[in-house]
């Protein structure tokens, strides 16, 4: 078959500009020097301004794509990322009529125009896809979309191709031009920074989660009778928090605080932690320092200050008789009130060296008995409600018929104002 490359323009790679990390400055520079497309540049200036103001990366990318489509007067646009391990491309974001469908598709990096751009790291304009052997019809077959022309540029981070931006079909049927590439290059540069920021942030979050889990395991392992206590307290506190429909950010804080609530016990001698006889007043004084020690430890970790607060207050009591600060009632953040209930529930239902465990029903009875006194009534009812909804999380070691437990009618939860953590 004769190969016709007449309509195809391969462009030189853009070099270091693509991989720039100080994208805002780099983008502005490119905007200033490229005066070929005034209309496009005005929009790009606006994009840059909005991006500086925006914090949502997915919004960034959606905005970049709709801008690319608008400026280039095209039918569809997509950000396609490279999966290095599988040597595949996947559509991270796509708009146009088949955007929803296309994001479920993965393609081999060896095929298609996007694959070629990703492999070569070079921009490409193909104004008649039928005449270009690199074009693959597979996607069109799946989606029913008819591709006529494509303009595609690589997205580079530190000279590595992490994906491509592809814009398809000029609406008026005219050709994509070299100056369109200038616009798309700027957008690819912005997308690179946005995607890289998300990846760095994800790596940071995973790092935190691993560190937090490792710390929680260390604390629990200090006392064989409380192994996995931190994990269960986290789950129980989250049950209550979900019943109250707390926002995701507060759930995240409660999750970390649940895992770390006893982190201050790291500095308490094992003889005290593992003692089966009653503690002496001096030993109690040492034990009671763990919430403030814990919050001091957490204060050394960036971004976890709200978690530190919950850790500090998890032994405060609703009637003001708790420690370390003697807070009472609503002064205690709802996250800490939920932790107190979760902590007590797990302590009651778990065997210790010096006593056995009680059944779920007895533990719930106890929580209700001290509801409005030691415990926040809201936190108690929210927890019980969550417990009933998520029985799969109830540990197997609580062996008791559960039918007797009455599902709370939730007078305290219905229509409640969402409290602050
Ligand atoms: Fe504690």
XYZ file of C-alpha atoms and ligand atoms in Angstrom:
422
model
C 0.000 0.000 0.000
C 1.307 3.422 -0.939
C 1.999 5.652 1.973
C 1.014 9.253 1.644
C 2.600 11.686 4.101
C 1.733 14.836 2.140
C -0.655 16.185 4.739
C 1.548 15.301 7.674
C 3.816 17.817 9.374
C 6.249 16.563 11.965
C 7.475 19.265 14.261
C 10.712 19.489 16.192
C 10.505 18.658 19.876
C 10.157 21.583 22.199
C 13.051 20.656 24.452
C 13.366 21.954 27.967
C 10.392 24.280 27.900
C 8.051 21.317 28.212
C 9.599 19.958 31.349
C 9.662 23.239 33.224
C 8.624 23.100 36.882
C 8.232 26.855 37.315
C 5.481 26.645 34.797
C 3.756 29.902 35.584
C 6.845 31.920 34.674
C 7.644 29.713 31.713
C 4.091 29.920 30.439
C 4.018 33.685 30.703
C 7.297 33.872 28.790
C 5.871 31.824 25.970
C 2.743 33.899 25.937
C 4.782 37.066 25.565
C 7.035 35.858 22.757
C 4.413 34.119 20.636
C 2.444 36.953 19.085
C 1.295 34.960 16.069
C -2.053 34.171 17.519
C -3.375 37.190 19.430
C -6.781 35.762 20.154
C -5.260 32.558 21.466
C -2.805 34.467 23.633
C -5.494 36.556 25.266
C -7.269 33.361 26.234
C -3.984 31.866 27.407
C -3.335 34.850 29.656
C -6.768 34.340 31.115
C -6.058 30.621 31.548
C -2.836 31.360 33.391
C -4.600 33.843 35.664
C -7.364 31.364 36.466
C -4.877 28.572 37.047
C -3.011 30.635 39.579
C -6.301 31.141 41.402
C -7.521 27.575 41.058
C -6.509 24.730 43.351
C -8.288 21.777 41.798
C -6.024 19.985 39.347
C -8.839 18.087 37.695
C -10.454 21.452 37.096
C -7.125 22.657 35.697
C -7.034 19.858 33.165
C -10.711 20.204 32.244
C -10.134 23.909 31.755
C -7.004 23.291 29.664
C -8.913 20.888 27.430
C -11.927 23.106 26.904
C -9.556 26.005 26.177
C -7.635 23.918 23.639
C -10.866 22.968 21.915
C -12.163 26.523 21.927
C -8.955 28.201 20.716
C -8.329 25.618 18.001
C -12.023 25.510 17.046
C -11.983 21.725 17.350
C -14.568 19.010 18.102
C -12.810 17.086 20.869
C -9.732 17.111 23.050
C -8.124 14.721 25.481
C -5.228 14.283 27.882
C -3.788 10.818 27.425
C -1.239 9.553 29.954
C 1.452 6.896 29.670
C 1.331 3.763 31.807
C 5.043 2.928 31.700
C 4.693 -0.507 33.290
C 2.066 -1.788 30.896
C 3.327 0.191 27.901
C -0.178 1.506 27.424
C -1.896 4.848 27.082
C -5.035 5.755 28.984
C -7.372 8.711 28.682
C -7.089 10.659 31.917
C -9.463 13.366 30.704
C -11.509 13.596 27.526
C -14.288 15.879 26.383
C -16.399 15.888 23.256
C -19.361 13.616 22.561
C -17.573 10.356 23.314
C -15.480 11.640 26.244
C -17.216 9.401 28.812
C -16.740 6.246 26.769
C -13.197 6.962 25.700
C -11.918 7.347 29.267
C -12.617 3.630 29.796
C -10.309 2.619 26.955
C -6.616 1.729 27.113
C -4.456 1.615 24.020
C -1.115 0.066 23.237
C 1.639 2.667 23.209
C 2.890 1.144 19.940
C -0.244 2.161 18.066
C -1.986 5.324 16.926
C -0.960 8.954 16.554
C -0.939 9.475 20.339
C 1.322 6.436 20.721
C 3.740 7.807 18.141
C 3.892 11.229 19.847
C 4.361 9.573 23.249
C 7.164 7.327 21.961
C 8.969 9.976 19.928
C 8.349 12.914 22.257
C 7.579 15.083 19.219
C 4.500 17.128 18.336
C 2.552 16.096 15.274
C -0.107 17.481 12.957
C -2.002 15.037 10.757
C -4.651 16.758 8.671
C -5.823 13.629 6.867
C -5.651 10.632 9.149
C -6.676 8.210 6.382
C -3.441 8.915 4.567
C -1.220 8.354 7.608
C -0.203 4.806 8.490
C 0.344 5.777 12.116
C -3.371 6.406 12.610
C -5.319 3.550 14.202
C -9.061 3.239 13.524
C -9.613 1.076 16.623
C -10.822 3.917 18.816
C -13.211 5.218 16.181
C -14.618 1.697 15.826
C -15.259 1.502 19.561
C -16.722 4.973 19.963
C -18.381 5.570 16.604
C -16.506 8.855 16.373
C -15.054 9.785 12.968
C -11.572 11.266 13.237
C -10.478 13.406 10.302
C -7.541 15.398 11.634
C -5.375 15.407 14.761
C -2.982 17.800 16.393
C -1.028 16.211 19.214
C 1.805 17.357 21.515
C 3.721 15.491 24.214
C 3.379 16.376 27.901
C 6.857 16.294 29.388
C 8.058 16.401 32.970
C 11.836 16.643 33.373
C 12.301 15.594 29.729
C 10.219 12.443 30.263
C 7.030 12.000 28.241
C 4.225 11.418 30.748
C 1.428 11.767 28.203
C 0.057 13.763 25.304
C -2.625 16.347 24.592
C -4.628 15.476 21.515
C -7.090 17.791 19.781
C -9.258 16.390 17.014
C -11.180 17.670 13.944
C -11.255 21.371 13.146
C -14.956 22.252 13.164
C -14.826 24.223 9.908
C -12.919 21.422 8.165
C -9.771 23.521 7.694
C -6.250 22.273 8.500
C -4.515 22.553 11.847
C -1.560 24.935 11.468
C 1.880 25.273 12.994
C 0.755 28.247 15.044
C -1.882 26.015 16.651
C 1.002 23.967 17.947
C 2.310 27.035 19.789
C -0.957 27.266 21.693
C -1.036 23.555 22.431
C 2.595 23.569 23.605
C 1.774 26.165 26.251
C -1.236 24.155 27.380
C 0.852 20.961 27.512
C 3.344 22.777 29.699
C 0.622 23.857 32.123
C -0.886 20.347 32.108
C 2.558 18.871 32.886
C 2.883 21.008 35.990
C -0.672 20.293 37.126
C -0.293 16.525 36.688
C 3.147 16.495 38.275
C 1.799 18.404 41.269
C -0.943 15.822 41.747
C 1.570 12.981 41.537
C 3.885 14.628 44.045
C 0.946 15.231 46.332
C -0.188 11.605 46.005
C 3.336 10.413 46.806
C 3.335 12.670 49.864
C -0.050 11.389 51.014
C 1.013 7.747 50.547
C 4.176 8.544 52.492
C 2.076 9.955 55.341
C -0.285 6.997 55.330
C 2.611 4.536 55.490
C 4.297 6.504 58.263
C 1.044 6.777 60.216
C 0.304 3.053 59.832
C 3.842 2.159 60.904
C 3.514 4.369 63.982
C 0.106 2.911 64.854
C 1.466 -0.630 64.573
C 4.428 0.292 66.778
C 2.120 1.648 69.465
C -0.196 -1.363 69.368
C 2.710 -3.811 69.447
C 3.959 -2.320 72.713
C 1.049 -4.047 74.398
C 0.067 -7.462 72.999
C -3.403 -7.109 74.498
C -4.139 -3.949 72.568
C -2.796 -5.102 69.197
C -4.786 -3.538 66.361
C -6.566 -1.322 68.880
C -5.638 1.806 66.901
C -6.990 0.337 63.685
C -10.317 -0.592 65.316
C -10.646 2.794 67.032
C -10.143 4.417 63.664
C -12.887 2.250 62.126
C -15.324 2.875 65.000
C -14.716 6.632 65.001
C -15.272 6.706 61.247
C -18.568 4.824 61.645
C -19.838 7.619 63.869
C -18.409 10.317 61.642
C -20.137 8.865 58.589
C -23.447 8.706 60.450
C -23.101 12.439 61.018
C -22.267 12.856 57.338
C -19.120 14.772 58.142
C -17.287 16.010 55.044
C -14.445 13.934 53.555
C -11.763 16.245 54.907
C -12.998 15.704 58.474
C -13.199 11.950 57.847
C -9.542 12.006 56.776
C -8.552 13.883 59.940
C -10.518 11.441 62.115
C -8.961 8.490 60.281
C -5.417 9.683 61.006
C -6.330 10.673 64.563
C -7.868 7.233 65.158
C -4.677 5.520 64.083
C -2.498 7.901 66.072
C -4.621 8.610 69.144
C -2.281 6.704 71.477
C 0.985 7.634 69.747
C 2.070 9.370 72.981
C 2.261 5.935 74.637
C 5.518 5.410 72.763
C 7.307 7.190 75.616
C 5.498 5.296 78.392
C 7.552 2.433 79.899
C 6.348 -1.070 79.030
C 6.128 -1.953 82.739
C 3.327 0.574 83.092
C 1.616 -0.260 79.796
C 1.653 -3.995 80.470
C 0.950 -3.874 84.206
C -1.975 -6.098 85.151
C -2.335 -4.722 88.683
C -3.884 -1.301 89.337
C -1.562 1.607 88.530
C -0.077 3.743 91.309
C -0.937 7.476 91.339
C 2.521 8.226 89.881
C 2.009 5.684 87.116
C -1.396 7.169 86.336
C 0.183 10.597 86.108
C 2.648 9.210 83.546
C -0.151 7.477 81.649
C -2.248 10.637 81.539
C 0.485 12.502 79.734
C 0.083 10.437 76.538
C -2.538 12.672 74.827
C -0.395 15.811 75.115
C 2.800 13.895 74.275
C 0.989 12.465 71.257
C -0.116 15.873 70.000
C 3.448 17.164 70.507
C 4.769 14.314 68.362
C 2.188 14.999 65.668
C 2.968 18.721 65.756
C 6.329 17.809 64.208
C 4.560 16.395 61.143
C 3.504 18.959 58.559
C -0.214 19.264 57.707
C -1.345 17.167 60.665
C -2.103 19.931 63.173
C -5.853 19.208 63.226
C -5.084 15.533 63.781
C -2.904 16.597 66.718
C -5.871 18.415 68.278
C -8.050 15.318 68.199
C -5.238 13.242 69.683
C -4.803 15.786 72.499
C -8.521 15.758 73.342
C -9.392 12.066 73.000
C -9.523 11.605 76.808
C -11.543 14.738 77.456
C -14.990 14.017 78.890
C -18.244 15.672 77.963
C -18.903 16.607 81.631
C -15.490 18.288 81.936
C -13.844 15.620 84.113
C -11.385 14.420 81.470
C -7.768 15.311 80.707
C -5.410 16.975 79.805
C -7.303 20.301 79.565
C -10.642 19.580 81.288
C -12.645 20.755 78.276
C -16.362 20.109 78.400
C -19.365 19.763 76.128
C -19.095 21.291 72.692
C -15.649 22.674 73.494
C -14.407 19.209 72.651
C -14.149 18.782 68.876
C -16.677 16.278 67.535
C -13.812 14.183 66.132
C -12.334 13.829 69.626
C -15.779 13.018 71.091
C -16.177 10.252 68.512
C -12.689 8.955 69.304
C -13.541 8.811 73.018
C -16.597 6.650 72.293
C -14.661 4.467 69.847
C -11.788 4.048 72.304
C -14.113 3.082 75.163
C -16.085 0.666 72.970
C -12.941 -1.123 71.828
C -11.501 -1.222 75.335
C -14.701 -2.799 76.673
C -14.997 -5.355 73.899
C -11.332 -6.454 73.876
C -9.722 -8.844 76.321
C -6.937 -7.476 78.498
C -4.396 -9.292 80.654
C -6.335 -8.396 83.779
C -9.943 -8.862 82.573
C -12.169 -10.340 79.899
C -14.238 -8.574 77.308
C -17.930 -7.703 77.339
C -20.459 -8.347 74.597
C -21.461 -5.761 72.033
C -24.828 -5.289 73.746
C -23.277 -4.688 77.151
C -20.754 -2.256 75.660
C -23.522 -0.313 73.934
C -25.522 -0.278 77.173
C -22.521 1.164 78.980
C -22.029 3.855 76.343
C -25.681 4.872 76.669
C -25.459 4.776 80.462
C -22.712 7.399 80.376
C -24.120 9.292 77.402
C -24.357 13.021 78.156
C -21.972 12.522 81.108
C -18.620 10.993 80.185
C -19.554 10.780 76.509
C -21.212 13.173 74.107
C -24.763 11.907 73.464
C -24.407 12.885 69.820
C -21.201 10.878 69.464
C -22.710 7.831 71.222
C -25.822 7.733 69.040
C -23.831 8.429 65.863
C -21.488 5.552 66.681
C -24.291 3.102 67.506
C -26.085 4.095 64.321
C -22.893 3.540 62.305
C -22.266 0.232 64.067
C -25.680 -1.056 63.083
C -25.213 0.004 59.492
C -21.750 -1.493 59.152
C -21.945 -4.771 61.001
C -19.233 -6.218 58.781
C -16.731 -4.169 60.778
C -17.855 -5.593 64.098
C -14.948 -7.804 65.162
C -15.543 -11.531 65.408
C -14.283 -11.623 68.975
C -17.506 -10.000 70.191
C -19.541 -13.173 70.470
C -23.076 -12.317 71.431
C -26.484 -12.389 69.774
C -26.938 -9.019 68.173
C -30.692 -9.173 67.711
C -31.330 -7.667 71.128
C -29.698 -4.377 70.234
C -32.268 -1.756 69.374
C -31.456 0.391 66.367
C -31.390 3.991 67.540
C -34.219 6.133 66.302
C -31.660 8.886 65.759
C -33.490 11.827 67.292
C -30.075 13.406 67.807
C -28.773 12.749 64.351
C -31.653 13.672 62.090
C -31.291 17.141 60.652
C -28.392 17.888 62.924
C -26.070 20.742 62.139
C -22.679 19.347 61.086
C -20.323 20.164 63.933
C -16.702 21.233 63.492
C -14.008 18.683 64.263
Fe -5.554 7.077 74.872
